[in-house]
JSON list of C-alpha atoms in Angstrom, two decimals:
[
{"chain": "A", "resi": 1, "resn": "MET", "atom": "CA", "xyz": [1.42, 72.37, -32.00]},
{"chain": "A", "resi": 2, "resn": "LEU", "atom": "CA", "xyz": [4.28, 70.22, -33.20]},
{"chain": "A", "resi": 3, "resn": "SER", "atom": "CA", "xyz": [4.40, 68.41, -29.86]},
{"chain": "A", "resi": 4, "resn": "LEU", "atom": "CA", "xyz": [0.69, 67.62, -30.05]},
{"chain": "A", "resi": 5, "resn": "LEU", "atom": "CA", "xyz": [1.15, 66.27, -33.58]},
{"chain": "A", "resi": 6, "resn": "LEU", "atom": "CA", "xyz": [4.01, 64.06, -32.42]},
{"chain": "A", "resi": 7, "resn": "ILE", "atom": "CA", "xyz": [1.88, 62.70, -29.54]},
{"chain": "A", "resi": 8, "resn": "TYR", "atom": "CA", "xyz": [-0.97, 62.01, -31.97]},
{"chain": "A", "resi": 9, "resn": "ILE", "atom": "CA", "xyz": [1.33, 60.18, -34.38]},
{"chain": "A", "resi": 10, "resn": "SER", "atom": "CA", "xyz": [2.94, 58.23, -31.53]},
{"chain": "A", "resi": 11, "resn": "THR", "atom": "CA", "xyz": [-0.46, 57.22, -30.11]},
{"chain": "A", "resi": 12, "resn": "ASN", "atom": "CA", "xyz": [-1.75, 56.08, -33.47]},
{"chain": "A", "resi": 13, "resn": "ALA", "atom": "CA", "xyz": [1.42, 54.11, -34.09]},
{"chain": "A", "resi": 14, "resn": "ALA", "atom": "CA", "xyz": [1.03, 52.36, -30.72]},
{"chain": "A", "resi": 15, "resn": "LEU", "atom": "CA", "xyz": [-2.60, 51.57, -31.48]},
{"chain": "A", "resi": 16, "resn": "ALA", "atom": "CA", "xyz": [-1.68, 50.26, -34.90]},
{"chain": "A", "resi": 17, "resn": "GLU", "atom": "CA", "xyz": [1.06, 48.10, -33.40]},
{"chain": "A", "resi": 18, "resn": "ASN", "atom": "CA", "xyz": [-1.34, 46.74, -30.78]},
{"chain": "A", "resi": 19, "resn": "GLU", "atom": "CA", "xyz": [-3.97, 45.97, -33.44]},
{"chain": "A", "resi": 20, "resn": "SER", "atom": "CA", "xyz": [-1.33, 44.23, -35.50]},
{"chain": "A", "resi": 21, "resn": "ARG", "atom": "CA", "xyz": [-0.40, 42.07, -32.51]},
{"chain": "A", "resi": 22, "resn": "LEU", "atom": "CA", "xyz": [-4.07, 41.21, -32.00]},
{"chain": "A", "resi": 23, "resn": "ASN", "atom": "CA", "xyz": [-4.28, 40.06, -35.59]},
{"chain": "A", "resi": 24, "resn": "LEU", "atom": "CA", "xyz": [-0.99, 38.15, -35.56]},
{"chain": "A", "resi": 25, "resn": "TYR", "atom": "CA", "xyz": [-0.95, 36.43, -32.18]},
{"chain": "A", "resi": 26, "resn": "HIS", "atom": "CA", "xyz": [-3.48, 34.39, -30.26]},
{"chain": "A", "resi": 27, "resn": "GLN", "atom": "CA", "xyz": [-4.81, 36.13, -27.17]},
{"chain": "A", "resi": 28, "resn": "HIS", "atom": "CA", "xyz": [-3.83, 34.51, -23.88]},
{"chain": "A", "resi": 29, "resn": "ASP", "atom": "CA", "xyz": [-7.29, 35.15, -22.43]},
{"chain": "A", "resi": 30, "resn": "ASP", "atom": "CA", "xyz": [-8.84, 33.08, -25.21]},
{"chain": "A", "resi": 31, "resn": "ILE", "atom": "CA", "xyz": [-6.44, 30.20, -24.52]},
{"chain": "A", "resi": 32, "resn": "SER", "atom": "CA", "xyz": [-7.21, 30.30, -20.77]},
{"chain": "A", "resi": 33, "resn": "GLY", "atom": "CA", "xyz": [-10.94, 30.49, -21.49]},
{"chain": "A", "resi": 34, "resn": "THR", "atom": "CA", "xyz": [-10.71, 27.43, -23.72]},
{"chain": "A", "resi": 35, "resn": "VAL", "atom": "CA", "xyz": [-9.00, 25.51, -20.89]},
{"chain": "A", "resi": 36, "resn": "LYS", "atom": "CA", "xyz": [-11.68, 26.50, -18.36]},
{"chain": "A", "resi": 37, "resn": "ASP", "atom": "CA", "xyz": [-14.55, 25.62, -20.70]},
{"chain": "A", "resi": 38, "resn": "PHE", "atom": "CA", "xyz": [-12.94, 22.26, -21.50]},
{"chain": "A", "resi": 39, "resn": "ILE", "atom": "CA", "xyz": [-12.52, 21.35, -17.82]},
{"chain": "A", "resi": 40, "resn": "ALA", "atom": "CA", "xyz": [-16.06, 22.44, -16.94]},
{"chain": "A", "resi": 41, "resn": "ASP", "atom": "CA", "xyz": [-17.48, 20.29, -19.75]},
{"chain": "A", "resi": 42, "resn": "ALA", "atom": "CA", "xyz": [-15.26, 17.33, -18.83]},
{"chain": "A", "resi": 43, "resn": "ILE", "atom": "CA", "xyz": [-16.31, 17.21, -15.19]},
{"chain": "A", "resi": 44, "resn": "GLY", "atom": "CA", "xyz": [-19.91, 18.07, -15.99]},
{"chain": "A", "resi": 45, "resn": "THR", "atom": "CA", "xyz": [-20.55, 21.28, -14.11]},
{"chain": "A", "resi": 46, "resn": "SER", "atom": "CA", "xyz": [-21.72, 24.78, -14.90]},
{"chain": "A", "resi": 47, "resn": "ASP", "atom": "CA", "xyz": [-22.44, 26.12, -11.39]},
{"chain": "A", "resi": 48, "resn": "ASP", "atom": "CA", "xyz": [-20.40, 27.51, -8.51]},
{"chain": "A", "resi": 49, "resn": "SER", "atom": "CA", "xyz": [-19.62, 24.06, -7.08]},
{"chain": "A", "resi": 50, "resn": "VAL", "atom": "CA", "xyz": [-16.38, 24.12, -9.08]},
{"chain": "A", "resi": 51, "resn": "VAL", "atom": "CA", "xyz": [-13.80, 26.91, -9.25]},
{"chain": "A", "resi": 52, "resn": "ILE", "atom": "CA", "xyz": [-11.27, 26.61, -12.10]},
{"chain": "A", "resi": 53, "resn": "THR", "atom": "CA", "xyz": [-8.15, 28.75, -12.29]},
{"chain": "A", "resi": 54, "resn": "THR", "atom": "CA", "xyz": [-5.29, 28.69, -14.79]},
{"chain": "A", "resi": 55, "resn": "LYS", "atom": "CA", "xyz": [-1.67, 29.73, -14.43]},
{"chain": "A", "resi": 56, "resn": "PRO", "atom": "CA", "xyz": [-1.08, 32.97, -16.38]},
{"chain": "A", "resi": 57, "resn": "LEU", "atom": "CA", "xyz": [0.93, 32.50, -19.55]},
{"chain": "A", "resi": 58, "resn": "ASP", "atom": "CA", "xyz": [4.27, 34.24, -19.94]},
{"chain": "A", "resi": 59, "resn": "LYS", "atom": "CA", "xyz": [3.55, 37.65, -21.48]},
{"chain": "A", "resi": 60, "resn": "ARG", "atom": "CA", "xyz": [6.47, 37.13, -23.84]},
{"chain": "A", "resi": 61, "resn": "LEU", "atom": "CA", "xyz": [4.82, 34.03, -25.34]},
{"chain": "A", "resi": 62, "resn": "GLN", "atom": "CA", "xyz": [3.66, 34.81, -28.87]},
{"chain": "A", "resi": 63, "resn": "LEU", "atom": "CA", "xyz": [1.58, 32.14, -30.57]},
{"chain": "A", "resi": 64, "resn": "HIS", "atom": "CA", "xyz": [0.28, 32.44, -34.10]},
{"chain": "A", "resi": 65, "resn": "LYS", "atom": "CA", "xyz": [-3.41, 33.40, -34.07]},
{"chain": "A", "resi": 66, "resn": "CYS", "atom": "CA", "xyz": [-5.23, 30.17, -34.85]},
{"chain": "A", "resi": 67, "resn": "GLU", "atom": "CA", "xyz": [-7.62, 30.45, -37.79]},
{"chain": "A", "resi": 68, "resn": "ILE", "atom": "CA", "xyz": [-9.76, 27.54, -36.55]},
{"chain": "A", "resi": 69, "resn": "PRO", "atom": "CA", "xyz": [-11.18, 26.79, -33.08]},
{"chain": "A", "resi": 70, "resn": "LEU", "atom": "CA", "xyz": [-8.61, 25.65, -30.53]},
{"chain": "A", "resi": 71, "resn": "GLN", "atom": "CA", "xyz": [-8.66, 22.02, -29.41]},
{"chain": "A", "resi": 72, "resn": "ALA", "atom": "CA", "xyz": [-8.21, 21.09, -25.75]},
{"chain": "A", "resi": 73, "resn": "PHE", "atom": "CA", "xyz": [-7.25, 17.65, -24.47]},
{"chain": "A", "resi": 74, "resn": "TRP", "atom": "CA", "xyz": [-6.15, 15.83, -21.33]},
{"chain": "A", "resi": 75, "resn": "PRO", "atom": "CA", "xyz": [-2.47, 14.85, -21.36]},
{"chain": "A", "resi": 76, "resn": "PRO", "atom": "CA", "xyz": [-1.80, 11.23, -20.31]},
{"chain": "A", "resi": 77, "resn": "GLY", "atom": "CA", "xyz": [-2.19, 10.84, -16.55]},
{"chain": "A", "resi": 78, "resn": "ALA", "atom": "CA", "xyz": [-3.81, 14.26, -16.02]},
{"chain": "A", "resi": 79, "resn": "ASN", "atom": "CA", "xyz": [-6.03, 14.63, -12.96]},
{"chain": "A", "resi": 80, "resn": "GLN", "atom": "CA", "xyz": [-9.59, 15.88, -13.18]},
{"chain": "A", "resi": 81, "resn": "SER", "atom": "CA", "xyz": [-9.40, 17.46, -9.74]},
{"chain": "A", "resi": 82, "resn": "GLY", "atom": "CA", "xyz": [-6.83, 19.46, -7.79]},
{"chain": "A", "resi": 83, "resn": "HIS", "atom": "CA", "xyz": [-3.69, 20.48, -9.68]},
{"chain": "A", "resi": 84, "resn": "THR", "atom": "CA", "xyz": [-3.70, 19.38, -13.31]},
{"chain": "A", "resi": 85, "resn": "SER", "atom": "CA", "xyz": [-2.70, 20.38, -16.83]},
{"chain": "A", "resi": 86, "resn": "VAL", "atom": "CA", "xyz": [-4.57, 20.68, -20.12]},
{"chain": "A", "resi": 87, "resn": "GLY", "atom": "CA", "xyz": [-3.16, 20.55, -23.61]},
{"chain": "A", "resi": 88, "resn": "ILE", "atom": "CA", "xyz": [-4.19, 23.17, -26.18]},
{"chain": "A", "resi": 89, "resn": "ARG", "atom": "CA", "xyz": [-3.45, 22.72, -29.87]},
{"chain": "A", "resi": 90, "resn": "CYS", "atom": "CA", "xyz": [-3.97, 24.72, -33.02]},
{"chain": "A", "resi": 91, "resn": "ASN", "atom": "CA", "xyz": [-4.36, 22.57, -36.13]},
{"chain": "A", "resi": 92, "resn": "ASP", "atom": "CA", "xyz": [-4.43, 25.18, -38.85]},
{"chain": "A", "resi": 93, "resn": "ASP", "atom": "CA", "xyz": [-1.67, 25.60, -41.48]},
{"chain": "A", "resi": 94, "resn": "LYS", "atom": "CA", "xyz": [0.68, 26.97, -38.76]},
{"chain": "A", "resi": 95, "resn": "PRO", "atom": "CA", "xyz": [0.10, 24.43, -35.98]},
{"chain": "A", "resi": 96, "resn": "TRP", "atom": "CA", "xyz": [1.25, 24.79, -32.40]},
{"chain": "A", "resi": 97, "resn": "LYS", "atom": "CA", "xyz": [0.64, 23.05, -29.08]},
{"chain": "A", "resi": 98, "resn": "ILE", "atom": "CA", "xyz": [1.13, 24.07, -25.44]},
{"chain": "A", "resi": 99, "resn": "TYR", "atom": "CA", "xyz": [0.24, 22.76, -22.00]},
{"chain": "A", "resi": 100, "resn": "ILE", "atom": "CA", "xyz": [-1.52, 24.95, -19.44]},
{"chain": "A", "resi": 101, "resn": "SER", "atom": "CA", "xyz": [-1.36, 24.41, -15.67]},
{"chain": "A", "resi": 102, "resn": "ALA", "atom": "CA", "xyz": [-4.74, 24.61, -13.95]},
{"chain": "A", "resi": 103, "resn": "GLN", "atom": "CA", "xyz": [-6.31, 24.02, -10.57]},
{"chain": "A", "resi": 104, "resn": "ILE", "atom": "CA", "xyz": [-9.75, 22.53, -10.05]},
{"chain": "A", "resi": 105, "resn": "LYS", "atom": "CA", "xyz": [-11.37, 23.22, -6.69]},
{"chain": "A", "resi": 106, "resn": "GLN", "atom": "CA", "xyz": [-14.62, 21.32, -6.11]},
{"chain": "A", "resi": 107, "resn": "TYR", "atom": "CA", "xyz": [-17.02, 22.35, -3.36]},
{"chain": "A", "resi": 108, "resn": "GLN", "atom": "CA", "xyz": [-19.89, 20.40, -1.88]},
{"chain": "A", "resi": 109, "resn": "GLN", "atom": "CA", "xyz": [-22.14, 20.28, 1.16]},
{"chain": "A", "resi": 110, "resn": "VAL", "atom": "CA", "xyz": [-20.49, 17.69, 3.42]},
{"chain": "A", "resi": 111, "resn": "TRP", "atom": "CA", "xyz": [-20.71, 16.69, 7.07]},
{"chain": "A", "resi": 112, "resn": "VAL", "atom": "CA", "xyz": [-18.10, 18.31, 9.32]},
{"chain": "A", "resi": 113, "resn": "ALA", "atom": "CA", "xyz": [-17.36, 18.25, 13.03]},
{"chain": "A", "resi": 114, "resn": "ILE", "atom": "CA", "xyz": [-18.74, 21.37, 14.72]},
{"chain": "A", "resi": 115, "resn": "THR", "atom": "CA", "xyz": [-16.86, 20.65, 17.92]},
{"chain": "A", "resi": 116, "resn": "ALA", "atom": "CA", "xyz": [-13.71, 18.78, 18.90]},
{"chain": "A", "resi": 117, "resn": "LEU", "atom": "CA", "xyz": [-14.46, 15.05, 19.14]},
{"chain": "A", "resi": 118, "resn": "SER", "atom": "CA", "xyz": [-12.54, 12.35, 20.95]},
{"chain": "A", "resi": 119, "resn": "ARG", "atom": "CA", "xyz": [-12.05, 8.82, 19.75]},
{"chain": "A", "resi": 120, "resn": "GLY", "atom": "CA", "xyz": [-15.04, 6.59, 20.51]},
{"chain": "A", "resi": 121, "resn": "THR", "atom": "CA", "xyz": [-17.67, 9.34, 20.21]},
{"chain": "A", "resi": 122, "resn": "VAL", "atom": "CA", "xyz": [-21.03, 8.14, 18.89]},
{"chain": "A", "resi": 123, "resn": "LEU", "atom": "CA", "xyz": [-22.03, 10.93, 16.52]},
{"chain": "A", "resi": 124, "resn": "ASP", "atom": "CA", "xyz": [-25.28, 12.83, 16.90]},
{"chain": "A", "resi": 125, "resn": "ARG", "atom": "CA", "xyz": [-26.67, 16.17, 15.67]},
{"chain": "A", "resi": 126, "resn": "SER", "atom": "CA", "xyz": [-24.77, 18.09, 18.34]},
{"chain": "A", "resi": 127, "resn": "HIS", "atom": "CA", "xyz": [-21.46, 16.87, 16.90]},
{"chain": "A", "resi": 128, "resn": "VAL", "atom": "CA", "xyz": [-21.79, 17.38, 13.14]},
{"chain": "A", "resi": 129, "resn": "ALA", "atom": "CA", "xyz": [-23.44, 19.64, 10.57]},
{"chain": "A", "resi": 130, "resn": "LEU", "atom": "CA", "xyz": [-23.51, 20.21, 6.81]},
{"chain": "A", "resi": 131, "resn": "GLU", "atom": "CA", "xyz": [-21.10, 22.84, 5.48]},
{"chain": "A", "resi": 132, "resn": "ARG", "atom": "CA", "xyz": [-19.81, 23.85, 2.04]},
{"chain": "A", "resi": 133, "resn": "LYS", "atom": "CA", "xyz": [-16.24, 22.57, 1.86]},
{"chain": "A", "resi": 134, "resn": "GLN", "atom": "CA", "xyz": [-13.57, 22.01, -0.78]},
{"chain": "A", "resi": 135, "resn": "ILE", "atom": "CA", "xyz": [-13.51, 18.27, -1.44]},
{"chain": "A", "resi": 136, "resn": "SER", "atom": "CA", "xyz": [-11.03, 18.05, -4.34]},
{"chain": "A", "resi": 137, "resn": "SER", "atom": "CA", "xyz": [-8.44, 16.10, -2.35]},
{"chain": "A", "resi": 138, "resn": "HIS", "atom": "CA", "xyz": [-10.79, 13.83, -0.42]},
{"chain": "A", "resi": 139, "resn": "GLN", "atom": "CA", "xyz": [-11.54, 11.30, -3.19]},
{"chain": "A", "resi": 140, "resn": "ARG", "atom": "CA", "xyz": [-15.16, 10.88, -2.07]},
{"chain": "A", "resi": 141, "resn": "GLU", "atom": "CA", "xyz": [-14.10, 9.64, 1.38]},
{"chain": "A", "resi": 142, "resn": "TYR", "atom": "CA", "xyz": [-16.72, 11.93, 2.93]},
{"chain": "A", "resi": 143, "resn": "PHE", "atom": "CA", "xyz": [-20.42, 12.02, 3.75]},
{"chain": "A", "resi": 144, "resn": "SER", "atom": "CA", "xyz": [-22.46, 14.21, 1.39]},
{"chain": "A", "resi": 145, "resn": "ILE", "atom": "CA", "xyz": [-25.93, 15.74, 1.77]},
{"chain": "A", "resi": 146, "resn": "ASP", "atom": "CA", "xyz": [-27.71, 12.49, 0.84]},
{"chain": "A", "resi": 147, "resn": "GLN", "atom": "CA", "xyz": [-25.78, 10.54, 3.48]},
{"chain": "A", "resi": 148, "resn": "ASN", "atom": "CA", "xyz": [-25.00, 11.20, 7.10]},
{"chain": "A", "resi": 149, "resn": "PRO", "atom": "CA", "xyz": [-22.68, 9.84, 9.77]},
{"chain": "A", "resi": 150, "resn": "ILE", "atom": "CA", "xyz": [-25.21, 10.02, 12.62]},
{"chain": "A", "resi": 151, "resn": "GLY", "atom": "CA", "xyz": [-24.89, 6.97, 14.83]},
{"chain": "A", "resi": 152, "resn": "LEU", "atom": "CA", "xyz": [-21.38, 6.10, 13.68]},
{"chain": "A", "resi": 153, "resn": "ILE", "atom": "CA", "xyz": [-18.47, 6.04, 16.11]},
{"chain": "A", "resi": 154, "resn": "THR", "atom": "CA", "xyz": [-15.21, 7.96, 15.68]},
{"chain": "A", "resi": 155, "resn": "LYS", "atom": "CA", "xyz": [-12.05, 5.87, 15.25]},
{"chain": "A", "resi": 156, "resn": "ARG", "atom": "CA", "xyz": [-9.74, 8.85, 15.91]},
{"chain": "A", "resi": 157, "resn": "PRO", "atom": "CA", "xyz": [-10.03, 12.37, 17.31]},
{"chain": "A", "resi": 158, "resn": "LEU", "atom": "CA", "xyz": [-11.57, 15.05, 15.06]},
{"chain": "A", "resi": 159, "resn": "ARG", "atom": "CA", "xyz": [-10.95, 18.77, 15.29]},
{"chain": "A", "resi": 160, "resn": "ARG", "atom": "CA", "xyz": [-13.64, 21.37, 14.90]},
{"chain": "A", "resi": 161, "resn": "GLY", "atom": "CA", "xyz": [-14.15, 21.99, 11.17]},
{"chain": "A", "resi": 162, "resn": "ASP", "atom": "CA", "xyz": [-12.72, 18.64, 10.05]},
{"chain": "A", "resi": 163, "resn": "ILE", "atom": "CA", "xyz": [-14.58, 16.86, 7.28]},
{"chain": "A", "resi": 164, "resn": "VAL", "atom": "CA", "xyz": [-15.97, 13.58, 8.61]},
{"chain": "A", "resi": 165, "resn": "GLN", "atom": "CA", "xyz": [-14.26, 11.04, 6.39]},
{"chain": "A", "resi": 166, "resn": "ALA", "atom": "CA", "xyz": [-15.34, 7.44, 5.95]},
{"chain": "A", "resi": 167, "resn": "LEU", "atom": "CA", "xyz": [-12.00, 6.17, 7.23]},
{"chain": "A", "resi": 168, "resn": "ALA", "atom": "CA", "xyz": [-12.39, 8.17, 10.46]},
{"chain": "A", "resi": 169, "resn": "VAL", "atom": "CA", "xyz": [-15.63, 6.51, 11.60]},
{"chain": "A", "resi": 170, "resn": "ASP", "atom": "CA", "xyz": [-17.07, 3.04, 11.94]},
{"chain": "A", "resi": 171, "resn": "LYS", "atom": "CA", "xyz": [-20.35, 1.38, 12.79]},
{"chain": "A", "resi": 172, "resn": "PRO", "atom": "CA", "xyz": [-20.72, 0.84, 16.54]},
{"chain": "A", "resi": 173, "resn": "ILE", "atom": "CA", "xyz": [-20.33, -2.71, 17.78]},
{"chain": "A", "resi": 174, "resn": "ALA", "atom": "CA", "xyz": [-23.80, -4.18, 18.35]},
{"chain": "A", "resi": 175, "resn": "VAL", "atom": "CA", "xyz": [-22.73, -7.65, 19.52]},
{"chain": "A", "resi": 176, "resn": "LYS", "atom": "CA", "xyz": [-19.53, -8.62, 21.28]},
{"chain": "A", "resi": 177, "resn": "ARG", "atom": "CA", "xyz": [-17.83, -11.97, 21.26]},
{"chain": "A", "resi": 178, "resn": "GLY", "atom": "CA", "xyz": [-19.54, -14.21, 23.81]},
{"chain": "A", "resi": 179, "resn": "ASP", "atom": "CA", "xyz": [-22.91, -12.40, 23.65]},
{"chain": "A", "resi": 180, "resn": "ARG", "atom": "CA", "xyz": [-26.07, -14.44, 23.22]},
{"chain": "A", "resi": 181, "resn": "VAL", "atom": "CA", "xyz": [-27.85, -14.00, 19.87]},
{"chain": "A", "resi": 182, "resn": "ILE", "atom": "CA", "xyz": [-30.90, -15.42, 18.13]},
{"chain": "A", "resi": 183, "resn": "VAL", "atom": "CA", "xyz": [-30.30, -17.31, 14.91]},
{"chain": "A", "resi": 184, "resn": "ILE", "atom": "CA", "xyz": [-33.07, -17.36, 12.31]},
{"chain": "A", "resi": 185, "resn": "ALA", "atom": "CA", "xyz": [-32.89, -19.78, 9.39]},
{"chain": "A", "resi": 186, "resn": "ARG", "atom": "CA", "xyz": [-35.42, -20.71, 6.73]},
{"chain": "A", "resi": 187, "resn": "VAL", "atom": "CA", "xyz": [-35.62, -24.35, 5.70]},
{"chain": "A", "resi": 188, "resn": "ASN", "atom": "CA", "xyz": [-38.21, -25.46, 3.12]},
{"chain": "A", "resi": 189, "resn": "GLY", "atom": "CA", "xyz": [-40.28, -22.37, 3.80]},
{"chain": "A", "resi": 190, "resn": "LEU", "atom": "CA", "xyz": [-40.20, -22.85, 7.57]},
{"chain": "A", "resi": 191, "resn": "GLU", "atom": "CA", "xyz": [-38.58, -20.39, 9.94]},
{"chain": "A", "resi": 192, "resn": "ILE", "atom": "CA", "xyz": [-36.35, -21.93, 12.59]},
{"chain": "A", "resi": 193, "resn": "ARG", "atom": "CA", "xyz": [-35.13, -19.95, 15.61]},
{"chain": "A", "resi": 194, "resn": "THR", "atom": "CA", "xyz": [-32.43, -21.03, 17.98]},
{"chain": "A", "resi": 195, "resn": "ALA", "atom": "CA", "xyz": [-30.09, -19.53, 20.55]},
{"chain": "A", "resi": 196, "resn": "ALA", "atom": "CA", "xyz": [-26.40, -19.13, 19.74]},
{"chain": "A", "resi": 197, "resn": "THR", "atom": "CA", "xyz": [-23.23, -17.53, 21.05]},
{"chain": "A", "resi": 198, "resn": "ALA", "atom": "CA", "xyz": [-21.33, -14.91, 19.06]},
{"chain": "A", "resi": 199, "resn": "LEU", "atom": "CA", "xyz": [-17.81, -16.03, 18.15]},
{"chain": "A", "resi": 200, "resn": "ASN", "atom": "CA", "xyz": [-16.72, -12.55, 17.09]},
{"chain": "A", "resi": 201, "resn": "SER", "atom": "CA", "xyz": [-17.77, -8.95, 17.63]},
{"chain": "A", "resi": 202, "resn": "ALA", "atom": "CA", "xyz": [-19.83, -7.31, 14.88]},
{"chain": "A", "resi": 203, "resn": "ALA", "atom": "CA", "xyz": [-21.86, -4.25, 13.92]},
{"chain": "A", "resi": 204, "resn": "GLU", "atom": "CA", "xyz": [-25.30, -4.39, 12.36]},
{"chain": "A", "resi": 205, "resn": "GLY", "atom": "CA", "xyz": [-25.01, -5.49, 8.75]},
{"chain": "A", "resi": 206, "resn": "ASP", "atom": "CA", "xyz": [-21.69, -7.29, 9.31]},
{"chain": "A", "resi": 207, "resn": "ARG", "atom": "CA", "xyz": [-21.05, -10.99, 8.85]},
{"chain": "A", "resi": 208, "resn": "ILE", "atom": "CA", "xyz": [-20.79, -12.85, 12.13]},
{"chain": "A", "resi": 209, "resn": "ARG", "atom": "CA", "xyz": [-19.84, -16.36, 13.21]},
{"chain": "A", "resi": 210, "resn": "VAL", "atom": "CA", "xyz": [-21.98, -17.99, 15.89]},
{"chain": "A", "resi": 211, "resn": "GLN", "atom": "CA", "xyz": [-22.17, -21.32, 17.73]},
{"chain": "A", "resi": 212, "resn": "ASN", "atom": "CA", "xyz": [-25.48, -23.07, 18.35]},
{"chain": "A", "resi": 213, "resn": "VAL", "atom": "CA", "xyz": [-25.96, -23.35, 22.12]},
{"chain": "A", "resi": 214, "resn": "SER", "atom": "CA", "xyz": [-27.45, -26.84, 21.92]},
{"chain": "A", "resi": 215, "resn": "SER", "atom": "CA", "xyz": [-25.66, -28.57, 19.04]},
{"chain": "A", "resi": 216, "resn": "LYS", "atom": "CA", "xyz": [-22.38, -26.58, 19.25]},
{"chain": "A", "resi": 217, "resn": "LYS", "atom": "CA", "xyz": [-22.51, -26.32, 15.46]},
{"chain": "A", "resi": 218, "resn": "GLU", "atom": "CA", "xyz": [-20.85, -23.22, 14.04]},
{"chain": "A", "resi": 219, "resn": "LEU", "atom": "CA", "xyz": [-22.75, -21.07, 11.56]},
{"chain": "A", "resi": 220, "resn": "GLU", "atom": "CA", "xyz": [-22.17, -17.78, 9.74]},
{"chain": "A", "resi": 221, "resn": "GLY", "atom": "CA", "xyz": [-24.76, -15.16, 8.95]},
{"chain": "A", "resi": 222, "resn": "THR", "atom": "CA", "xyz": [-25.60, -11.45, 8.87]},
{"chain": "A", "resi": 223, "resn": "LEU", "atom": "CA", "xyz": [-26.24, -9.52, 12.07]},
{"chain": "A", "resi": 224, "resn": "HIS", "atom": "CA", "xyz": [-29.49, -7.54, 12.21]},
{"chain": "A", "resi": 225, "resn": "LYS", "atom": "CA", "xyz": [-31.20, -5.47, 14.88]},
{"chain": "A", "resi": 226, "resn": "ASN", "atom": "CA", "xyz": [-31.93, -6.86, 18.33]},
{"chain": "A", "resi": 227, "resn": "SER", "atom": "CA", "xyz": [-29.05, -9.37, 18.12]},
{"chain": "A", "resi": 228, "resn": "VAL", "atom": "CA", "xyz": [-30.76, -11.39, 15.41]},
{"chain": "A", "resi": 229, "resn": "VAL", "atom": "CA", "xyz": [-28.56, -13.32, 12.98]},
{"chain": "A", "resi": 230, "resn": "HIS", "atom": "CA", "xyz": [-29.99, -14.49, 9.68]},
{"chain": "A", "resi": 231, "resn": "VAL", "atom": "CA", "xyz": [-28.27, -17.54, 8.22]},
{"chain": "A", "resi": 232, "resn": "SER", "atom": "CA", "xyz": [-28.73, -19.48, 5.01]},
{"chain": "A", "resi": 233, "resn": "ILE", "atom": "CA", "xyz": [-28.93, -23.25, 5.22]}
]
């Protein structure tokens, strides 16, 4: 009977001590939750496209329980993707401030290679597909769901599963130096067409220098489909 009484007293004492700690010190889970909510609001997401994790606080860390809502802030130079840190401060009559390490993993549907690709491959649907990938470290150098790299040419080899990055592909050359092109110019509302020779290689949409076949005059314009160059005079 005495042993049961001692266990009861010991248990109640432990519960009382734990309750006292809850009342005296700020809960680490609340601090971590404040960090996650702050990051989610800052980068404008509330869905599963972003996964936010925080480094667990040292269990020995005892911070006065803040009597007002915690304030979160970005330290100078903090990243809003990948590894970062967030400041948390308590501004009541017993203020404190700490910095919490966090990691922000952003996911998005992006175009990836579904087979190994060699340099110089003109991409088609058999080469690439949309997949959900972590894009935190790619700084938007990728093709998302509203874009696609079909028709572009690889500048370097790609492995299966690689994200197709903008720096890894280029527009295919449509006109090579020395090719014959058609120059179209508008003068006083009239359209003038003439034959010219390309002075540099270019892809559609690029600027290109040409030389009029008859007059030998050099002009610069924008390359369009079917080797047509529009120039302004």
